[in-house]
Short mmCIF file of C-alpha atoms in Angstrom, two decimals:
data_model
loop_
_atom_site.label_atom_id
_atom_site.label_comp_id
_atom_site.label_asym_id
_atom_site.label_seq_id
_atom_site.Cartn_x
_atom_site.Cartn_y
_atom_site.Cartn_z
CA UNK P 1 0.00 0.00 0.00
CA UNK P 2 1.33 3.39 -0.98
CA UNK P 3 2.12 5.75 1.89
CA UNK P 4 1.15 9.42 1.79
CA UNK P 5 4.34 11.54 1.60
CA UNK P 6 5.19 13.56 4.69
CA UNK P 7 4.65 16.97 3.07
CA UNK P 8 4.63 19.57 5.83
CA UNK P 9 4.53 23.14 4.56
CA UNK P 10 5.63 24.93 7.76
CA UNK P 11 9.31 23.82 7.76
CA UNK P 12 9.50 24.47 4.01
CA UNK P 13 7.98 27.96 4.23
CA UNK P 14 11.29 29.96 4.26
CA UNK P 15 12.43 28.10 1.13
CA UNK P 16 9.06 28.35 -0.63
CA UNK P 17 8.93 32.13 -0.11
CA UNK P 18 12.34 32.56 -1.77
CA UNK P 19 11.32 30.17 -4.56
CA UNK P 20 8.19 32.28 -5.09
CA UNK P 21 10.46 35.30 -5.59
CA UNK P 22 12.48 33.38 -8.17
CA UNK P 23 9.36 32.28 -10.08
CA UNK P 24 7.90 35.81 -9.89
CA UNK P 25 11.12 37.18 -11.39
CA UNK P 26 10.92 34.63 -14.18
CA UNK P 27 7.27 35.33 -15.02
CA UNK P 28 6.96 39.06 -14.27
CA UNK P 29 10.28 39.85 -15.92
CA UNK P 30 8.42 40.23 -19.22
CA UNK P 31 6.31 43.09 -17.86
CA UNK P 32 8.09 44.73 -14.93
CA UNK P 33 11.37 46.67 -14.91
CA UNK P 34 14.29 44.93 -13.26
CA UNK P 35 14.40 47.44 -10.36
CA UNK P 36 10.81 46.57 -9.39
CA UNK P 37 11.70 42.86 -9.38
CA UNK P 38 14.66 43.53 -7.10
CA UNK P 39 12.44 45.34 -4.61
CA UNK P 40 9.94 42.43 -4.71
CA UNK P 41 12.78 39.98 -4.05
CA UNK P 42 14.08 42.06 -1.15
CA UNK P 43 10.60 41.86 0.40
CA UNK P 44 10.54 38.08 -0.21
CA UNK P 45 13.89 37.63 1.52
CA UNK P 46 12.68 39.60 4.53
CA UNK P 47 9.46 37.55 4.69
CA UNK P 48 11.57 34.40 4.55
CA UNK P 49 13.61 35.71 7.48
CA UNK P 50 10.43 36.42 9.48
CA UNK P 51 9.18 32.88 8.80
CA UNK P 52 12.50 31.49 10.07
CA UNK P 53 12.18 33.42 13.32
CA UNK P 54 8.70 31.95 13.87
CA UNK P 55 10.12 28.41 13.45
CA UNK P 56 12.65 28.80 16.29
CA UNK P 57 12.35 25.85 18.70
CA UNK P 58 12.34 26.60 22.40
CA UNK P 59 13.81 24.29 25.08
CA UNK P 60 12.19 20.85 24.89
CA UNK P 61 10.43 21.57 21.58
CA UNK P 62 10.95 19.20 18.65
CA UNK P 63 12.01 20.93 15.38
CA UNK P 64 9.58 20.66 12.46
CA UNK P 65 10.55 18.30 9.62
CA UNK P 66 9.20 17.35 6.18
CA UNK P 67 9.59 14.36 3.85
CA UNK P 68 10.37 11.98 6.70
CA UNK P 69 13.24 14.08 8.04
CA UNK P 70 14.86 14.85 4.66
CA UNK P 71 14.18 18.51 5.35
CA UNK P 72 14.51 19.80 8.91
CA UNK P 73 13.92 23.29 10.25
CA UNK P 74 16.03 22.93 13.38
CA UNK P 75 17.69 25.90 15.07
CA UNK P 76 21.04 25.27 13.34
CA UNK P 77 19.31 25.50 9.93
CA UNK P 78 17.53 28.69 10.98
CA UNK P 79 20.73 30.42 12.17
CA UNK P 80 22.63 29.49 9.00
CA UNK P 81 19.59 30.40 6.88
CA UNK P 82 19.43 33.89 8.42
CA UNK P 83 23.11 34.42 7.57
CA UNK P 84 22.39 33.36 3.97
CA UNK P 85 19.52 35.86 3.78
CA UNK P 86 21.73 38.69 5.12
CA UNK P 87 24.28 38.07 2.36
CA UNK P 88 21.52 37.81 -0.26
CA UNK P 89 19.93 41.11 0.81
CA UNK P 90 23.33 42.85 0.66
CA UNK P 91 23.90 41.45 -2.85
CA UNK P 92 20.55 42.71 -4.13
CA UNK P 93 21.06 46.16 -2.58
CA UNK P 94 24.45 46.54 -4.29
CA UNK P 95 23.05 45.28 -7.59
CA UNK P 96 20.40 48.03 -7.51
CA UNK P 97 23.20 50.56 -8.12
CA UNK P 98 25.76 48.60 -10.07
CA UNK P 99 23.87 46.14 -12.29
CA UNK P 100 23.45 48.69 -15.10
CA UNK P 101 27.18 49.54 -15.21
CA UNK P 102 28.03 45.82 -14.99
CA UNK P 103 25.70 45.07 -17.95
CA UNK P 104 23.60 42.60 -15.94
CA UNK P 105 20.53 44.80 -15.47
CA UNK P 106 17.88 42.41 -16.73
CA UNK P 107 15.29 40.18 -14.98
CA UNK P 108 17.28 36.98 -15.51
CA UNK P 109 19.85 38.25 -13.01
CA UNK P 110 17.27 38.43 -10.21
CA UNK P 111 15.70 35.12 -11.20
CA UNK P 112 19.01 33.26 -11.19
CA UNK P 113 20.04 34.89 -7.92
CA UNK P 114 16.82 33.83 -6.19
CA UNK P 115 17.08 30.27 -7.57
CA UNK P 116 20.61 30.14 -6.18
CA UNK P 117 19.38 31.36 -2.77
CA UNK P 118 16.70 28.65 -2.87
CA UNK P 119 19.44 26.04 -3.32
CA UNK P 120 21.52 27.47 -0.49
CA UNK P 121 18.56 27.28 1.91
CA UNK P 122 17.85 23.68 0.91
CA UNK P 123 21.46 22.82 1.84
CA UNK P 124 21.10 24.49 5.25
CA UNK P 125 17.78 22.71 5.90
CA UNK P 126 18.89 19.32 4.55
CA UNK P 127 18.36 16.15 6.59
CA UNK P 128 20.09 13.70 4.24
CA UNK P 129 22.74 13.61 1.56
CA UNK P 130 20.32 13.57 -1.39
CA UNK P 131 18.52 16.72 -0.24
CA UNK P 132 21.90 18.36 0.34
CA UNK P 133 23.03 17.36 -3.17
CA UNK P 134 19.82 18.72 -4.74
CA UNK P 135 20.33 22.06 -2.99
CA UNK P 136 24.00 22.13 -3.94
CA UNK P 137 23.26 21.54 -7.63
CA UNK P 138 20.47 24.14 -7.75
CA UNK P 139 22.87 26.64 -6.17
CA UNK P 140 25.78 25.68 -8.43
CA UNK P 141 23.85 25.73 -11.74
CA UNK P 142 22.38 29.15 -10.98
CA UNK P 143 25.81 30.42 -9.89
CA UNK P 144 27.43 29.27 -13.16
CA UNK P 145 24.87 31.31 -15.08
CA UNK P 146 25.32 34.35 -12.83
CA UNK P 147 29.08 34.29 -13.39
CA UNK P 148 28.64 34.41 -17.18
CA UNK P 149 25.68 36.80 -17.50
CA UNK P 150 27.87 39.82 -18.20
CA UNK P 151 28.51 40.37 -21.89
CA UNK P 152 32.30 40.14 -21.80
CA UNK P 153 34.87 37.59 -22.87
CA UNK P 154 36.49 37.74 -19.43
CA UNK P 155 33.21 36.81 -17.67
CA UNK P 156 32.54 34.00 -20.15
CA UNK P 157 36.03 32.58 -19.64
CA UNK P 158 35.80 32.71 -15.85
CA UNK P 159 32.27 31.29 -15.93
CA UNK P 160 33.38 28.39 -18.13
CA UNK P 161 36.25 27.68 -15.75
CA UNK P 162 33.84 27.81 -12.81
CA UNK P 163 31.43 25.44 -14.58
CA UNK P 164 34.10 22.88 -15.54
CA UNK P 165 35.78 22.76 -12.13
CA UNK P 166 32.40 22.89 -10.38
CA UNK P 167 31.15 19.85 -12.29
CA UNK P 168 34.34 17.97 -11.38
CA UNK P 169 33.68 18.86 -7.73
CA UNK P 170 30.07 17.68 -8.03
CA UNK P 171 31.15 14.40 -9.62
CA UNK P 172 33.62 13.72 -6.81
CA UNK P 173 30.94 14.61 -4.28
CA UNK P 174 28.49 12.14 -5.83
CA UNK P 175 31.12 9.37 -5.76
CA UNK P 176 31.64 10.19 -2.09
CA UNK P 177 27.90 9.97 -1.40
CA UNK P 178 27.77 6.58 -3.14
CA UNK P 179 30.62 5.21 -1.02
CA UNK P 180 29.12 6.57 2.21
CA UNK P 181 25.86 4.86 1.29
CA UNK P 182 27.78 1.65 0.62
CA UNK P 183 29.50 1.88 4.00
CA UNK P 184 26.64 3.05 6.20
CA UNK P 185 23.63 1.68 4.30
CA UNK P 186 21.70 4.95 4.49
CA UNK P 187 21.72 8.52 3.16
CA UNK P 188 19.98 10.01 6.20
CA UNK P 189 22.31 12.01 8.46
CA UNK P 190 20.96 10.52 11.68
CA UNK P 191 21.12 6.95 10.33
CA UNK P 192 24.69 7.44 9.06
CA UNK P 193 25.73 8.83 12.45
CA UNK P 194 24.21 5.78 14.16
CA UNK P 195 25.80 3.31 11.73
CA UNK P 196 29.34 4.73 12.01
CA UNK P 197 29.49 3.48 15.61
CA UNK P 198 28.81 -0.16 14.64
CA UNK P 199 30.64 -0.62 11.34
CA UNK P 200 32.39 -3.83 10.40
CA UNK P 201 36.10 -3.51 9.46
CA UNK P 202 35.22 -4.09 5.81
CA UNK P 203 32.83 -1.16 5.75
CA UNK P 204 35.21 1.21 7.53
CA UNK P 205 37.47 1.43 4.47
CA UNK P 206 34.52 2.24 2.20
CA UNK P 207 33.29 4.89 4.63
CA UNK P 208 36.73 6.49 4.89
CA UNK P 209 36.96 6.62 1.09
CA UNK P 210 33.52 8.19 0.90
CA UNK P 211 34.31 10.76 3.58
CA UNK P 212 37.55 11.82 1.87
CA UNK P 213 35.80 12.15 -1.51
CA UNK P 214 33.05 14.20 0.12
CA UNK P 215 35.75 16.41 1.62
CA UNK P 216 37.34 16.91 -1.80
CA UNK P 217 33.96 17.68 -3.37
CA UNK P 218 33.18 20.29 -0.72
CA UNK P 219 36.76 21.56 -1.11
CA UNK P 220 35.89 22.71 -4.66
CA UNK P 221 32.76 24.49 -3.42
CA UNK P 222 34.37 26.39 -0.52
CA UNK P 223 37.78 26.88 -2.24
CA UNK P 224 40.00 24.81 0.02
CA UNK P 225 43.54 24.40 -1.38
CA UNK P 226 44.41 22.72 -3.73
CA UNK P 227 40.85 22.94 -5.09
CA UNK P 228 40.78 26.76 -4.99
CA UNK P 229 42.25 27.60 -8.44
CA UNK P 230 38.96 28.81 -9.87
CA UNK P 231 38.42 31.38 -7.11
CA UNK P 232 40.67 34.34 -8.12
CA UNK P 233 39.76 34.11 -11.83
CA UNK P 234 36.01 33.81 -11.22
CA UNK P 235 35.87 36.49 -8.54
CA UNK P 236 37.83 38.86 -10.81
CA UNK P 237 36.09 37.95 -14.07
CA UNK P 238 32.50 37.98 -12.82
CA UNK P 239 30.58 41.21 -12.10
CA UNK P 240 31.48 42.43 -8.61
CA UNK P 241 27.94 41.98 -7.29
CA UNK P 242 28.16 38.32 -8.39
CA UNK P 243 31.60 38.00 -6.77
CA UNK P 244 30.01 39.35 -3.59
CA UNK P 245 27.32 36.67 -3.78
CA UNK P 246 29.76 33.84 -4.52
CA UNK P 247 32.21 34.82 -1.79
CA UNK P 248 29.55 35.16 0.92
CA UNK P 249 26.22 33.37 0.35
CA UNK P 250 27.57 30.42 -1.64
CA UNK P 251 30.40 29.92 0.82
CA UNK P 252 28.04 30.04 3.83
CA UNK P 253 25.81 27.41 2.20
CA UNK P 254 28.72 25.12 1.35
CA UNK P 255 29.98 25.35 4.92
CA UNK P 256 26.44 24.62 6.14
CA UNK P 257 26.59 21.39 4.13
CA UNK P 258 30.05 20.54 5.49
CA UNK P 259 28.84 21.17 9.03
CA UNK P 260 25.86 18.84 8.55
CA UNK P 261 28.02 16.11 7.05
CA UNK P 262 31.28 16.24 9.02
CA UNK P 263 30.12 17.54 12.41
CA UNK P 264 26.87 15.56 12.24
CA UNK P 265 26.57 12.47 10.06
CA UNK P 266 30.28 11.56 9.84
CA UNK P 267 31.44 13.07 13.15
CA UNK P 268 32.57 9.66 14.43
CA UNK P 269 33.98 8.43 11.09
CA UNK P 270 37.78 8.09 10.92
CA UNK P 271 40.09 9.63 8.36
CA UNK P 272 38.48 12.88 7.28
CA UNK P 273 39.78 15.08 10.13
CA UNK P 274 43.42 14.16 9.42
CA UNK P 275 42.96 15.01 5.75
CA UNK P 276 41.12 18.23 6.55
CA UNK P 277 43.86 19.60 8.79
CA UNK P 278 46.39 19.18 5.94
CA UNK P 279 44.04 20.96 3.52
CA UNK P 280 43.52 23.78 6.03
CA UNK P 281 47.27 24.25 6.48
CA UNK P 282 47.76 24.39 2.69
CA UNK P 283 44.86 26.83 2.34
CA UNK P 284 46.21 29.18 5.00
CA UNK P 285 49.70 29.22 3.48
CA UNK P 286 48.69 29.47 -0.19
CA UNK P 287 45.84 31.95 0.34
CA UNK P 288 47.86 34.38 2.45
CA UNK P 289 51.07 34.06 0.38
CA UNK P 290 49.22 34.71 -2.89
CA UNK P 291 47.29 37.68 -1.46
CA UNK P 292 50.60 39.33 -0.51
CA UNK P 293 51.64 39.75 -4.16
CA UNK P 294 48.36 40.86 -5.77
CA UNK P 295 48.38 44.38 -7.29
CA UNK P 296 44.63 44.21 -8.06
CA UNK P 297 42.52 44.92 -4.98
CA UNK P 298 39.58 42.73 -6.05
CA UNK P 299 41.93 39.81 -6.75
CA UNK P 300 43.58 40.37 -3.37
CA UNK P 301 40.14 40.07 -1.75
CA UNK P 302 39.65 36.81 -3.70
CA UNK P 303 42.79 35.30 -2.22
CA UNK P 304 41.76 36.74 1.15
CA UNK P 305 38.53 34.73 0.77
CA UNK P 306 40.64 31.61 0.17
CA UNK P 307 42.62 32.29 3.34
CA UNK P 308 39.41 32.83 5.32
CA UNK P 309 38.18 29.46 4.07
CA UNK P 310 41.08 27.96 6.02
CA UNK P 311 40.07 29.82 9.18
CA UNK P 312 36.41 28.86 8.77
CA UNK P 313 37.23 25.19 8.18
CA UNK P 314 39.13 25.05 11.49
CA UNK P 315 35.76 25.16 13.25
CA UNK P 316 34.93 21.75 11.74
CA UNK P 317 37.82 20.24 13.70
CA UNK P 318 36.22 21.21 17.02
CA UNK P 319 33.41 19.41 18.80
CA UNK P 320 29.97 19.91 17.27
CA UNK P 321 28.87 22.28 20.06
CA UNK P 322 32.00 24.47 20.22
CA UNK P 323 32.90 24.28 16.52
CA UNK P 324 29.32 24.79 15.35
CA UNK P 325 28.89 27.88 17.52
CA UNK P 326 32.24 29.28 16.31
CA UNK P 327 31.35 28.64 12.66
CA UNK P 328 27.85 30.08 13.09
CA UNK P 329 29.30 33.30 14.54
CA UNK P 330 32.20 33.61 12.08
CA UNK P 331 30.05 33.01 8.98
CA UNK P 332 27.84 36.01 9.76
CA UNK P 333 30.85 38.23 10.52
CA UNK P 334 32.65 37.05 7.38
CA UNK P 335 29.53 37.82 5.32
CA UNK P 336 29.20 41.34 6.75
CA UNK P 337 32.84 42.40 6.35
CA UNK P 338 33.42 40.81 2.93
CA UNK P 339 30.14 42.08 1.47
CA UNK P 340 30.80 45.62 2.72
CA UNK P 341 34.36 45.63 1.31
CA UNK P 342 33.19 44.37 -2.10
CA UNK P 343 30.29 46.86 -2.05
CA UNK P 344 32.83 49.71 -1.84
CA UNK P 345 34.75 48.17 -4.74
CA UNK P 346 31.54 47.78 -6.77
CA UNK P 347 30.64 51.43 -6.16
CA UNK P 348 34.01 53.00 -6.98
CA UNK P 349 35.58 50.76 -9.65
CA UNK P 350 35.63 52.05 -13.24
CA UNK P 351 35.48 48.55 -14.74
CA UNK P 352 34.35 45.18 -13.41
CA UNK P 353 37.99 44.10 -13.14
CA UNK P 354 38.15 46.17 -9.96
CA UNK P 355 40.87 48.64 -9.05
CA UNK P 356 44.55 48.39 -8.24
CA UNK P 357 45.74 48.82 -4.69
CA UNK P 358 47.62 51.97 -5.75
CA UNK P 359 44.33 53.44 -7.02
CA UNK P 360 43.19 53.57 -3.40
CA UNK P 361 45.85 56.19 -2.53
CA UNK P 362 44.18 59.32 -1.17
CA UNK P 363 40.67 57.79 -1.27
CA UNK P 364 39.89 59.37 2.11
CA UNK P 365 40.16 62.88 0.58
CA UNK P 366 37.72 62.02 -2.22
CA UNK P 367 35.27 59.60 -0.53
CA UNK P 368 35.91 59.89 3.24
CA UNK P 369 32.94 57.75 4.33
CA UNK P 370 33.76 54.87 1.98
CA UNK P 371 37.47 55.08 2.90
CA UNK P 372 36.70 54.88 6.62
CA UNK P 373 34.24 52.02 6.05
CA UNK P 374 36.74 50.08 3.92
CA UNK P 375 39.41 50.58 6.59
CA UNK P 376 37.08 49.09 9.21
CA UNK P 377 36.33 46.09 6.96
CA UNK P 378 40.02 45.47 6.28
CA UNK P 379 40.83 45.73 10.02
CA UNK P 380 38.08 43.21 10.77
CA UNK P 381 39.25 40.87 7.99
CA UNK P 382 42.74 41.09 9.47
CA UNK P 383 41.32 40.11 12.87
CA UNK P 384 42.18 43.32 14.71
CA UNK P 385 40.21 44.17 17.88
CA UNK P 386 37.72 45.62 18.67
CA UNK P 387 36.12 44.50 15.39
CA UNK P 388 34.18 41.25 15.16
CA UNK P 389 36.72 39.52 12.90
CA UNK P 390 39.01 39.25 15.92
CA UNK P 391 36.41 37.41 17.99
CA UNK P 392 35.52 35.16 15.03
CA UNK P 393 39.12 34.05 14.56
CA UNK P 394 39.54 33.60 18.30
CA UNK P 395 36.54 31.25 18.42
CA UNK P 396 37.72 29.01 15.57
CA UNK P 397 41.27 28.90 17.00
CA UNK P 398 39.76 27.88 20.35
CA UNK P 399 37.60 25.16 18.75
CA UNK P 400 40.59 23.54 17.01
CA UNK P 401 42.99 24.05 19.94
CA UNK P 402 40.64 22.48 22.50
CA UNK P 403 40.30 19.40 20.29
CA UNK P 404 44.08 18.87 20.17
CA UNK P 405 45.05 20.61 16.90
CA UNK P 406 47.75 22.71 18.55
CA UNK P 407 50.18 22.97 15.61
CA UNK P 408 47.40 24.02 13.27
CA UNK P 409 46.22 26.70 15.72
CA UNK P 410 49.77 28.07 15.94
CA UNK P 411 50.08 28.06 12.13
CA UNK P 412 46.74 29.87 11.82
CA UNK P 413 47.85 32.50 14.34
CA UNK P 414 51.06 33.09 12.35
CA UNK P 415 49.08 33.26 9.10
CA UNK P 416 46.78 35.81 10.69
CA UNK P 417 49.79 37.97 11.62
CA UNK P 418 51.23 37.68 8.08
CA UNK P 419 47.87 38.75 6.66
CA UNK P 420 48.23 42.12 8.39
CA UNK P 421 50.73 43.10 5.68
CA UNK P 422 48.32 42.91 2.76
CA UNK P 423 45.33 44.21 4.69
CA UNK P 424 47.08 47.24 6.20
CA UNK P 425 48.83 48.39 3.00
CA UNK P 426 45.65 49.52 1.17
CA UNK P 427 44.24 50.79 4.49
CA UNK P 428 47.26 53.10 4.93
CA UNK P 429 47.32 54.21 1.28
CA UNK P 430 43.73 55.45 1.54
CA UNK P 431 44.72 58.05 4.14
CA UNK P 432 47.85 59.32 2.31
CA UNK P 433 47.61 62.56 0.30
CA UNK P 434 47.48 62.09 -3.46
CA UNK P 435 47.96 64.82 -6.08
CA UNK P 436 47.14 62.65 -9.10
CA UNK P 437 43.63 62.73 -10.65
CA UNK P 438 41.02 60.47 -9.06
CA UNK P 439 40.96 56.99 -10.57
CA UNK P 440 37.62 55.77 -9.28
CA UNK P 441 34.08 56.12 -10.64
CA UNK P 442 32.87 59.55 -9.40
CA UNK P 443 29.15 58.78 -9.04
CA UNK P 444 29.30 55.44 -7.22
CA UNK P 445 28.07 56.63 -3.83
CA UNK P 446 24.37 55.80 -3.91
CA UNK P 447 21.90 55.05 -1.17
CA UNK P 448 21.42 51.23 -1.51
CA UNK P 449 25.18 50.60 -1.72
CA UNK P 450 25.85 53.00 1.15
CA UNK P 451 23.19 51.16 3.17
CA UNK P 452 24.96 47.85 2.47
CA UNK P 453 28.32 49.28 3.52
CA UNK P 454 26.77 50.79 6.66
CA UNK P 455 25.13 47.45 7.53
CA UNK P 456 28.48 45.68 7.27
CA UNK P 457 30.47 48.28 9.18
CA UNK P 458 27.93 48.68 11.97
CA UNK P 459 27.60 44.88 12.17
CA UNK P 460 31.30 44.13 12.56
CA UNK P 461 31.75 47.02 15.01
CA UNK P 462 28.76 46.30 17.25
CA UNK P 463 29.26 42.52 17.18
CA UNK P 464 32.93 43.04 17.97
CA UNK P 465 32.19 45.14 21.05
CA UNK P 466 29.08 43.14 22.04
CA UNK P 467 29.68 39.66 20.54
CA UNK P 468 26.93 38.06 22.61
CA UNK P 469 24.26 39.83 20.56
CA UNK P 470 24.85 37.07 17.97
CA UNK P 471 27.06 34.59 19.79
CA UNK P 472 24.44 34.33 22.55
CA UNK P 473 22.07 32.85 19.92
CA UNK P 474 24.52 30.55 18.15
CA UNK P 475 25.96 29.24 21.42
CA UNK P 476 22.59 28.10 22.83
CA UNK P 477 23.17 24.60 24.24
CA UNK P 478 21.75 21.86 22.03
CA UNK P 479 21.65 23.83 18.76
CA UNK P 480 24.68 22.15 17.20
CA UNK P 481 24.54 18.87 19.14
CA UNK P 482 21.68 17.68 16.90
CA UNK P 483 23.25 18.51 13.51
CA UNK P 484 22.57 14.98 12.29
CA UNK P 485 18.89 15.36 13.18
CA UNK P 486 16.83 12.80 14.99
#
């Protein structure tokens, strides 16, 4: 006898609202101007955020699920989902001002962006590997299109590179899922977590192989070395508003998937943690060393994003409770400071290739507010107190150190000190007098972009001085202990 599917609308509501925005952009794009669609999508994202707040589970309450646990609206999903929405809102605000100059001011841009956000939320809300894979592919396919939407050879080349390497990453990920299924006999996170404790020696090898392949597949998505090669070319070749989206929202979603898999389903599986610490060390060294020698500011931020991937991944080496809380805090801070920095670039650059670091000389005397805001973002990215980047790095160092990864914590601390060189150089240049003509776009300071920059700067400043405003939520006992679900 056929069983009626467990279709519960309440836990799916945040995703369905965003999907409605994507469909509305697809259908109404024939009749409405692109700016009107963007405003509709901003409203949809805010409604999705409100629906997430209403789904918050209090002490003793059981989180809502759908499709037999394949989709779960637990508190971890809600916290990560809110961070995804913050990055998405900042992307749309910046695109309101810059899409026309970037030659992506048409309805397809909004539609693809909202489809990508739909995929990211599915990853955060996933309860098994298949749901996670569906979300990952929706996000990836929409992101490939976004990276190539601009009518330029450079964007097409970077988009093609992103597509080819992304499909390789997806293929490796699918092989990993197949092996994990062969070793654990299930695709459900909770069932995999239960099976890893009672595996026979023959199945352990299959599970280790699957976990390592999953790690490599995720490595492509989050830009862990040596799978990071696409990052600088795509971030530089794509329109800056798309780079903003890829470096924040897509990265948050991919880390949400990694957190579900490695701190939940495969937390007790052997092998993956040893491999991950080597990848993190390589990422920290390569990302920071490459950023030191970049003359282009946007490309420097791309390598900075690679280095931050190493810091973020350190949280996965901690226990689920400590590491999950550290990652949940750091992902929001990373989104705020990176989005604000790229918003300033998007506003002031003359072409979508960005600007050189030397072009920033004397910026304070031409755009004092943007210069001060960019200085705050760079200080936070460098991990300088009192900004929130300092507390974020401290939390991930603590998570790895407490779990016995002492040498990696020391390496990360040294890498953080080395990063000061490439973050402080443009920050100092901005406040030096410059007698040469201005090299930035003169009319870039507009209200939506300024609002995005203000949101990022206020966020990293307030959350640096009062970290418990966000950390108090992500560190609630029990939120990350149930990553694998029930």
